[in-house]
Amino acid sequence: MPVPTNPIEPRTLLRDDVYGHLLRVIVSGAIAPGEQLRDAELAQWLGVSRTPIREALLRLGQIGLVSAQPGRATYVTEIDPDQERSAKSVLATMHRLAVEESLAHLSTHHWDQLSAANSDFAAALARDDIEAAIAADDSFHKVFIDASRNSAIQSVVDTFTPLIRRAEIARFGHDHVSENPMFFGHNSANVHEILVTLAKEQSPKAAQVACEIWNSLPNSSPK
């Protein structure tokens, strides 16, 4: 058949929208660990059929946020300190690699993005807004990932970051984060600035700082 020549507007797929909604409510703690997830209830809430719900739950199961078994109930998983430590180790390695591979490609545009994201991060910490701080922190580190031109890094980061972010929100969600020296470990706005300075100098130390940022995050205590 002839291929149409008229371009179509890009749009996200329904299954990706559903996955994104469910990911956000689980990571934020709006749907708590141990809570049962029912296809029909979720479908009614999101106004979709059960098919994209089931696809989203399968994906969430693959990254460890839900426990879904055919023919049995589906639950949000409990936060597992061992799983959290493993995810943190992987993320530290990926962010170090992202900085290493981005140094040759960083430009004025990237410096502006990093500055804006870090300003948002500092402002969110100052007003004790953990979710906004996490979003800004993710935006900051994504600049290096995008500049690395390595799509595999983004794929791995997308898989493991939700496990860490859910644990952070659960740990600090009811605390005053700007007064808590353990919030984000050493991942503060000042350390971000050090990372940017080293990156501008194309120093190999920049990659190590990125790695230490993620390795310094506190772990959940075992039950």
Tab-separated table of C-alpha atoms in Angstrom, residues 106-120 139-140 143-144 196 200:
chain	number	residue	atom	x	y	z
A	106	LEU	CA	28.264	19.457	26.807
A	107	SER	CA	27.449	22.939	25.516
A	108	THR	CA	26.071	26.273	26.671
A	109	HIS	CA	22.576	24.862	26.284
A	110	HIS	CA	23.398	22.062	28.707
A	111	TRP	CA	24.966	24.437	31.251
A	112	ASP	CA	21.773	26.511	31.192
A	113	GLN	CA	19.660	23.398	31.742
A	114	LEU	CA	21.831	22.273	34.640
A	115	SER	CA	21.686	25.704	36.267
A	116	ALA	CA	17.893	25.881	35.973
A	117	ALA	CA	17.382	22.361	37.321
A	118	ASN	CA	19.699	22.987	40.272
A	119	SER	CA	17.916	26.237	41.098
A	120	ASP	CA	14.611	24.368	41.104
A	139	SER	CA	16.003	16.748	35.548
A	140	PHE	CA	19.511	17.752	36.592
A	143	VAL	CA	21.046	16.554	31.237
A	144	PHE	CA	24.188	14.422	31.489
A	196	VAL	CA	29.040	21.170	37.034
A	200	LYS	CA	33.104	22.359	32.581
